[in-house]
mmCIF file of C-alpha atoms in Angstrom:
data_model
loop_
_atom_site.group_PDB
_atom_site.id
_atom_site.type_symbol
_atom_site.label_atom_id
_atom_site.label_comp_id
_atom_site.label_asym_id
_atom_site.label_seq_id
_atom_site.Cartn_x
_atom_site.Cartn_y
_atom_site.Cartn_z
ATOM 1 C CA MET A 64 0.125 -0.075 -0.082
ATOM 2 C CA SER A 65 1.489 3.354 -1.085
ATOM 3 C CA ASP A 66 2.090 6.023 1.779
ATOM 4 C CA PRO A 67 -0.593 8.422 1.657
ATOM 5 C CA LEU A 68 1.427 11.427 3.318
ATOM 6 C CA PRO A 69 3.447 12.910 0.748
ATOM 7 C CA ALA A 70 0.756 13.219 -1.223
ATOM 8 C CA ALA A 71 -1.067 14.831 1.431
ATOM 9 C CA LEU A 72 1.767 17.274 2.218
ATOM 10 C CA LEU A 73 2.206 18.350 -1.407
ATOM 11 C CA GLY A 74 -1.578 19.502 -1.645
ATOM 12 C CA GLN A 75 -2.374 16.447 -3.930
ATOM 13 C CA THR A 76 -5.127 14.813 -1.399
ATOM 14 C CA PRO A 77 -6.921 17.738 0.461
ATOM 15 C CA THR A 78 -9.523 15.011 2.069
ATOM 16 C CA ALA A 79 -6.515 14.067 4.013
ATOM 17 C CA LEU A 80 -6.343 17.394 5.692
ATOM 18 C CA ALA A 81 -8.904 19.078 8.358
ATOM 19 C CA GLU A 82 -11.414 21.841 7.110
ATOM 20 C CA GLU A 83 -9.511 24.262 9.826
ATOM 21 C CA VAL A 84 -5.889 22.952 8.858
ATOM 22 C CA SER A 85 -3.079 25.413 9.120
ATOM 23 C CA LEU A 86 -0.016 26.054 7.391
ATOM 24 C CA ALA A 87 3.355 27.640 8.256
ATOM 25 C CA THR A 88 5.865 27.859 5.140
ATOM 26 C CA PRO A 89 9.549 28.313 5.101
ATOM 27 C CA LEU A 90 9.039 32.025 3.360
ATOM 28 C CA LYS A 91 5.996 33.808 5.496
ATOM 29 C CA ALA A 92 5.820 34.429 9.010
ATOM 30 C CA PRO A 93 1.897 34.261 9.508
ATOM 31 C CA ARG A 94 0.507 30.661 9.299
ATOM 32 C CA ILE A 95 -2.310 30.006 6.689
ATOM 33 C CA SER A 96 -5.596 28.539 7.683
ATOM 34 C CA GLY A 97 -8.379 26.575 5.903
ATOM 35 C CA ARG A 98 -8.382 23.242 3.675
ATOM 36 C CA ASP A 99 -8.725 24.974 0.395
ATOM 37 C CA ALA A 100 -6.231 27.627 1.192
ATOM 38 C CA VAL A 101 -3.268 25.109 2.503
ATOM 39 C CA SER A 102 -3.920 22.950 -0.339
ATOM 40 C CA ALA A 103 -3.074 25.867 -2.896
ATOM 41 C CA ALA A 104 -0.234 26.627 -1.201
ATOM 42 C CA LEU A 105 1.319 23.329 -0.750
ATOM 43 C CA GLY A 106 0.677 22.668 -4.696
ATOM 44 C CA THR A 107 2.673 26.074 -5.187
ATOM 45 C CA TYR A 108 5.351 24.923 -3.581
ATOM 46 C CA ARG A 109 5.049 21.641 -5.376
ATOM 47 C CA ASP A 110 5.244 23.095 -8.781
ATOM 48 C CA LEU A 111 7.566 25.551 -7.969
ATOM 49 C CA LEU A 112 10.248 22.867 -6.536
ATOM 50 C CA ALA A 113 9.948 20.964 -10.193
ATOM 51 C CA GLY A 114 8.230 17.959 -9.031
ATOM 52 C CA PRO A 115 10.105 17.123 -5.640
ATOM 53 C CA GLU A 116 10.805 13.737 -4.509
ATOM 54 C CA VAL A 117 10.940 12.434 -0.973
ATOM 55 C CA THR A 118 14.170 11.592 0.357
ATOM 56 C CA VAL A 119 13.579 10.903 4.133
ATOM 57 C CA ARG A 120 10.678 9.994 6.258
ATOM 58 C CA LEU A 121 10.431 10.994 9.881
ATOM 59 C CA LYS A 122 8.156 9.695 12.949
ATOM 60 C CA GLY A 123 7.407 11.101 16.111
ATOM 61 C CA ASP A 124 4.862 10.176 19.123
ATOM 62 C CA ALA A 125 2.622 12.939 17.818
ATOM 63 C CA GLN A 126 3.652 13.999 14.404
ATOM 64 C CA ASN A 127 5.189 12.811 11.005
ATOM 65 C CA ALA A 128 7.569 14.365 8.832
ATOM 66 C CA VAL A 129 8.703 14.393 5.259
ATOM 67 C CA VAL A 130 11.867 15.568 3.512
ATOM 68 C CA TYR A 131 11.724 16.429 -0.115
ATOM 69 C CA SER A 132 14.200 17.497 -2.345
ATOM 70 C CA GLY A 133 13.556 19.698 -5.462
ATOM 71 C CA SER A 134 15.236 22.330 -7.732
ATOM 72 C CA ILE A 135 14.792 25.909 -8.542
ATOM 73 C CA ASP A 136 16.788 27.525 -11.390
ATOM 74 C CA GLY A 137 18.682 24.641 -11.387
ATOM 75 C CA ARG A 138 20.076 24.385 -7.898
ATOM 76 C CA SER A 139 18.818 22.004 -5.262
ATOM 77 C CA ALA A 140 16.594 22.869 -2.300
ATOM 78 C CA GLU A 141 15.092 20.910 0.199
ATOM 79 C CA VAL A 142 11.738 21.276 2.259
ATOM 80 C CA VAL A 143 10.821 19.052 5.640
ATOM 81 C CA ALA A 144 6.912 19.280 5.951
ATOM 82 C CA LEU A 145 5.740 18.253 9.618
ATOM 83 C CA ALA A 146 2.497 17.084 10.297
ATOM 84 C CA THR A 147 -0.072 17.293 13.347
ATOM 85 C CA TYR A 148 -2.765 15.071 13.274
ATOM 86 C CA ASP A 149 -6.179 15.539 15.290
ATOM 87 C CA ASP A 150 -8.239 13.213 16.825
ATOM 88 C CA ALA A 151 -9.859 11.984 13.813
ATOM 89 C CA GLY A 152 -6.783 11.326 12.102
ATOM 90 C CA LEU A 153 -6.952 14.267 9.526
ATOM 91 C CA ILE A 154 -3.943 16.435 9.168
ATOM 92 C CA SER A 155 -4.563 19.798 11.413
ATOM 93 C CA ALA A 156 -1.358 21.339 11.224
ATOM 94 C CA ILE A 157 1.549 21.309 8.685
ATOM 95 C CA ASP A 158 5.048 23.261 9.008
ATOM 96 C CA LEU A 159 7.316 23.539 6.507
ATOM 97 C CA TYR A 160 10.986 24.445 6.816
ATOM 98 C CA GLY A 161 13.446 24.967 4.199
ATOM 99 C CA ARG A 162 17.221 24.977 3.244
ATOM 100 C CA PRO A 163 19.381 26.195 2.157
ATOM 101 C CA TRP A 164 18.678 29.906 2.762
ATOM 102 C CA PRO A 165 20.396 31.337 -0.665
ATOM 103 C CA PHE A 166 18.617 28.839 -2.854
ATOM 104 C CA MET A 167 15.056 29.589 -0.816
ATOM 105 C CA ALA A 168 15.995 33.220 -1.880
ATOM 106 C CA ARG A 169 15.636 32.386 -5.483
ATOM 107 C CA LEU A 170 12.480 29.991 -4.547
ATOM 108 C CA ARG A 171 11.040 33.711 -3.020
ATOM 109 C CA ASP A 172 11.570 35.434 -5.961
ATOM 110 C CA ALA A 173 9.769 32.700 -8.219
ATOM 111 C CA MET A 174 6.906 32.603 -5.380
ATOM 112 C CA ALA A 175 6.440 36.189 -5.789
ATOM 113 C CA LYS A 176 5.642 36.292 -9.243
ATOM 114 C CA VAL A 177 2.832 33.654 -9.125
ATOM 115 C CA ASN A 178 1.743 34.542 -5.646
ATOM 116 C CA PRO A 179 3.063 37.140 -3.718
ATOM 117 C CA GLY A 180 1.136 36.484 -0.784
ATOM 118 C CA LEU A 181 3.329 33.268 0.085
ATOM 119 C CA ALA A 182 6.345 35.453 -0.381
ATOM 120 C CA ASP A 183 5.727 38.183 1.920
ATOM 121 C CA PRO A 184 8.358 38.588 4.188
ATOM 122 C CA ASP A 185 7.104 40.868 6.822
ATOM 123 C CA LEU A 186 7.454 39.966 10.292
ATOM 124 C CA GLY A 187 4.992 41.925 11.949
ATOM 125 C CA THR A 188 4.991 44.807 14.422
ATOM 126 C CA GLY A 189 7.476 43.328 16.917
ATOM 127 C CA PRO A 190 9.391 40.329 17.662
ATOM 128 C CA TYR A 191 8.278 37.643 15.587
ATOM 129 C CA VAL A 192 6.617 34.766 17.832
ATOM 130 C CA PRO A 193 4.925 31.760 15.824
ATOM 131 C CA GLU A 194 1.462 31.457 16.065
ATOM 132 C CA GLY A 195 -0.523 28.320 17.999
ATOM 133 C CA PRO A 196 -0.637 26.944 21.369
ATOM 134 C CA THR A 197 2.436 27.123 23.589
ATOM 135 C CA PRO A 198 3.622 23.467 23.273
ATOM 136 C CA ILE A 199 5.023 21.438 25.744
ATOM 137 C CA TRP A 200 8.735 21.347 25.541
ATOM 138 C CA VAL A 201 10.646 18.387 25.656
ATOM 139 C CA ASP A 202 14.959 17.705 26.277
ATOM 140 C CA HIS A 203 17.119 17.687 23.607
ATOM 141 C CA PRO A 204 18.686 14.105 23.128
ATOM 142 C CA ALA A 205 22.470 13.819 23.516
ATOM 143 C CA VAL A 206 24.311 14.084 20.616
ATOM 144 C CA PRO A 207 27.180 11.954 20.109
ATOM 145 C CA PRO A 208 30.467 12.981 18.915
ATOM 146 C CA LEU A 209 31.177 14.188 15.507
ATOM 147 C CA ALA A 210 32.928 11.778 12.970
ATOM 148 C CA GLU A 211 36.192 13.197 11.182
ATOM 149 C CA ASP A 212 34.182 12.805 7.849
ATOM 150 C CA VAL A 213 31.057 14.660 9.144
ATOM 151 C CA ILE A 214 29.081 16.705 6.789
ATOM 152 C CA LEU A 215 26.969 19.882 7.463
ATOM 153 C CA TYR A 216 23.996 20.571 5.233
ATOM 154 C CA SER A 217 23.681 24.062 6.546
ATOM 155 C CA PRO A 218 20.277 25.986 6.266
ATOM 156 C CA ILE A 219 22.309 29.124 5.306
ATOM 157 C CA LEU A 220 25.360 28.238 3.322
ATOM 158 C CA SER A 221 25.346 27.396 -0.292
ATOM 159 C CA GLU A 222 28.271 24.700 -0.065
ATOM 160 C CA GLU A 223 28.492 22.134 2.433
ATOM 161 C CA PRO A 224 31.127 22.156 5.254
ATOM 162 C CA SER A 225 33.202 18.699 5.611
ATOM 163 C CA GLY A 226 35.270 17.317 8.120
ATOM 164 C CA LYS A 227 35.017 17.560 11.971
ATOM 165 C CA ALA A 228 37.893 20.619 11.832
ATOM 166 C CA VAL A 229 35.768 22.595 9.859
ATOM 167 C CA VAL A 230 32.130 21.868 10.843
ATOM 168 C CA GLY A 231 32.885 21.941 14.631
ATOM 169 C CA PRO A 232 33.724 25.639 14.244
ATOM 170 C CA VAL A 233 30.763 26.128 12.778
ATOM 171 C CA LEU A 234 28.506 24.453 14.750
ATOM 172 C CA LYS A 235 30.347 26.965 17.608
ATOM 173 C CA ALA A 236 29.745 30.078 15.617
ATOM 174 C CA ALA A 237 25.848 28.983 15.231
ATOM 175 C CA ALA A 238 25.624 28.279 19.084
ATOM 176 C CA GLN A 239 26.969 32.305 19.364
ATOM 177 C CA SER A 240 24.218 33.371 16.757
ATOM 178 C CA PHE A 241 21.103 32.087 18.970
ATOM 179 C CA SER A 242 19.582 31.832 22.371
ATOM 180 C CA ASP A 243 17.094 30.168 24.683
ATOM 181 C CA LEU A 244 16.694 27.024 22.363
ATOM 182 C CA LYS A 245 13.664 24.980 23.267
ATOM 183 C CA VAL A 246 12.775 21.515 21.812
ATOM 184 C CA ARG A 247 9.209 21.168 20.618
ATOM 185 C CA ALA A 248 9.605 17.402 19.413
ATOM 186 C CA VAL A 249 11.845 14.520 18.982
ATOM 187 C CA LEU A 250 11.556 12.292 16.146
ATOM 188 C CA GLN A 251 13.025 9.315 14.293
ATOM 189 C CA PRO A 252 14.106 8.749 10.766
ATOM 190 C CA GLU A 253 13.059 5.375 8.959
ATOM 191 C CA GLY A 254 15.800 3.038 7.729
ATOM 192 C CA ARG A 255 19.027 5.028 9.269
ATOM 193 C CA SER A 256 20.292 5.340 12.448
ATOM 194 C CA GLY A 257 20.111 9.088 14.002
ATOM 195 C CA PHE A 258 17.202 11.519 15.354
ATOM 196 C CA ALA A 259 15.505 14.798 14.333
ATOM 197 C CA VAL A 260 15.125 17.497 16.601
ATOM 198 C CA VAL A 261 12.181 20.346 16.143
ATOM 199 C CA ILE A 262 13.571 23.701 17.976
ATOM 200 C CA ASP A 263 12.678 27.182 18.563
ATOM 201 C CA GLU A 264 15.534 29.704 19.157
ATOM 202 C CA LEU A 265 16.145 33.224 19.686
ATOM 203 C CA VAL A 266 17.825 35.167 16.604
ATOM 204 C CA ASP A 267 18.204 38.847 17.089
ATOM 205 C CA GLY A 268 14.912 38.704 19.498
ATOM 206 C CA HIS A 269 12.743 37.000 16.942
ATOM 207 C CA VAL A 270 12.171 33.375 17.095
ATOM 208 C CA GLN A 271 13.579 30.995 14.504
ATOM 209 C CA GLN A 272 12.409 27.511 13.991
ATOM 210 C CA LEU A 273 14.300 24.598 12.716
ATOM 211 C CA VAL A 274 14.467 21.118 12.137
ATOM 212 C CA GLU A 275 17.596 19.213 12.568
ATOM 213 C CA ILE A 276 18.611 15.586 11.234
ATOM 214 C CA PHE A 277 21.620 13.626 12.809
ATOM 215 C CA THR A 278 22.471 10.595 11.087
ATOM 216 C CA LEU A 279 24.771 8.386 12.830
ATOM 217 C CA ASN A 280 27.561 6.185 11.159
ATOM 218 C CA ALA A 281 28.436 2.962 11.957
ATOM 219 C CA GLU A 282 30.172 3.683 14.874
ATOM 220 C CA GLY A 283 27.710 5.911 16.341
ATOM 221 C CA GLU A 284 29.141 9.034 15.555
ATOM 222 C CA VAL A 285 27.632 12.108 14.137
ATOM 223 C CA GLY A 286 28.282 11.464 10.208
ATOM 224 C CA GLU A 287 25.842 14.140 8.709
ATOM 225 C CA ILE A 288 23.588 17.221 10.247
ATOM 226 C CA ARG A 289 21.325 18.476 7.959
ATOM 227 C CA ILE A 290 19.301 21.577 9.099
ATOM 228 C CA PHE A 291 15.858 23.275 8.050
ATOM 229 C CA THR A 292 14.387 26.571 8.867
ATOM 230 C CA ARG A 293 11.810 29.292 8.981
ATOM 231 C CA PRO A 294 10.792 32.072 8.273
ATOM 232 C CA TRP A 295 13.059 33.361 5.949
ATOM 233 C CA ALA A 296 13.039 36.673 7.049
ATOM 234 C CA VAL A 297 14.522 35.522 10.849
ATOM 235 C CA THR A 298 16.972 33.496 8.707
ATOM 236 C CA ALA A 299 18.547 36.379 6.843
ATOM 237 C CA HIS A 300 19.326 37.818 10.538
ATOM 238 C CA PHE A 301 21.129 34.435 11.297
ATOM 239 C CA ARG A 302 23.019 34.298 8.141
ATOM 240 C CA LYS A 303 24.105 37.432 8.598
ATOM 241 C CA ASN A 304 25.437 37.042 12.114
ATOM 242 C CA MET A 305 27.024 33.690 11.185
ATOM 243 C CA TYR A 306 29.092 35.526 8.255
ATOM 244 C CA VAL A 307 30.667 38.069 10.682
ATOM 245 C CA LEU A 308 31.877 34.920 12.576
ATOM 246 C CA LEU A 309 32.807 32.884 9.605
ATOM 247 C CA LYS A 310 33.783 34.831 6.778
ATOM 248 C CA ASP A 311 37.460 33.994 7.408
ATOM 249 C CA LEU A 312 36.788 30.558 7.587
ATOM 250 C CA LEU A 313 34.407 29.644 4.785
ATOM 251 C CA GLY A 314 35.216 30.916 1.129
ATOM 252 C CA PRO A 315 32.934 33.033 -0.853
ATOM 253 C CA GLU A 316 31.554 29.395 -2.669
ATOM 254 C CA PHE A 317 29.509 29.265 0.799
ATOM 255 C CA TRP A 318 27.709 32.973 0.550
ATOM 256 C CA GLU A 319 26.202 32.448 -2.841
ATOM 257 C CA GLY A 320 22.961 34.368 -3.004
ATOM 258 C CA PRO A 321 22.198 38.063 -1.419
ATOM 259 C CA ASP A 322 25.531 39.844 0.306
ATOM 260 C CA PRO A 323 25.292 38.599 3.390
ATOM 261 C CA GLN A 324 26.833 42.096 4.546
ATOM 262 C CA GLY A 325 23.969 43.746 2.760
ATOM 263 C CA PRO A 326 20.614 44.971 4.056
ATOM 264 C CA LEU A 327 17.994 42.453 5.670
ATOM 265 C CA PRO A 328 14.885 41.671 3.783
ATOM 266 C CA ALA A 329 12.461 44.807 4.206
ATOM 267 C CA PRO A 330 8.973 43.878 4.770
#
């Protein structure tokens, strides 16, 4: 029997969604509500990512997720779609997170041409805080040591740093660029050893939301880290802070896209 979740999260089976389903996207800060509006938004992402393919499935106690890989202007981009269910087994909430930021910027430019509302970077009048009920925070799992050949699939970089000697300082810089990390959920990837963590953290006073997927090698070390973020405008703050800390370590090939020293996206 085929898995119905990927189709539902691509907007292809609206009946899998609750009538009052809500959607948080990687680009737009406010949630979108209602089955028709959510299905249409999911369909727009599906179309612009040129037929995204499922690469990873994640399962948790109350949520399931799918990682999609697609392309925009010939460059690879990824989205993780996190589904929450109601008592009837329908999807009541969907949260989309994207990576990497430079190619999500290309997606935003394409989105602005077909549906400007989905590309709106406005964070509101004050510090951005996600909508919805206050979550029940959980503990972050212990993270095993990094493998010598670890690869980081960053939410902000256009190339992948590799090797413990490089990835370690990048992660240290990230820890200096946010505060108040809290964990919403922990999920398990299917068919591989590791775990995924759904996180809220503060960046320049705004909440940045992340999904971090840790894949372990045969020795139980972290061999791969894949990080997705939302919303786009807060990740712009994070990228700018990270550039200041990493410009001497990572060359220009890692900073493709909008100038990391330029002005932040205007509402």
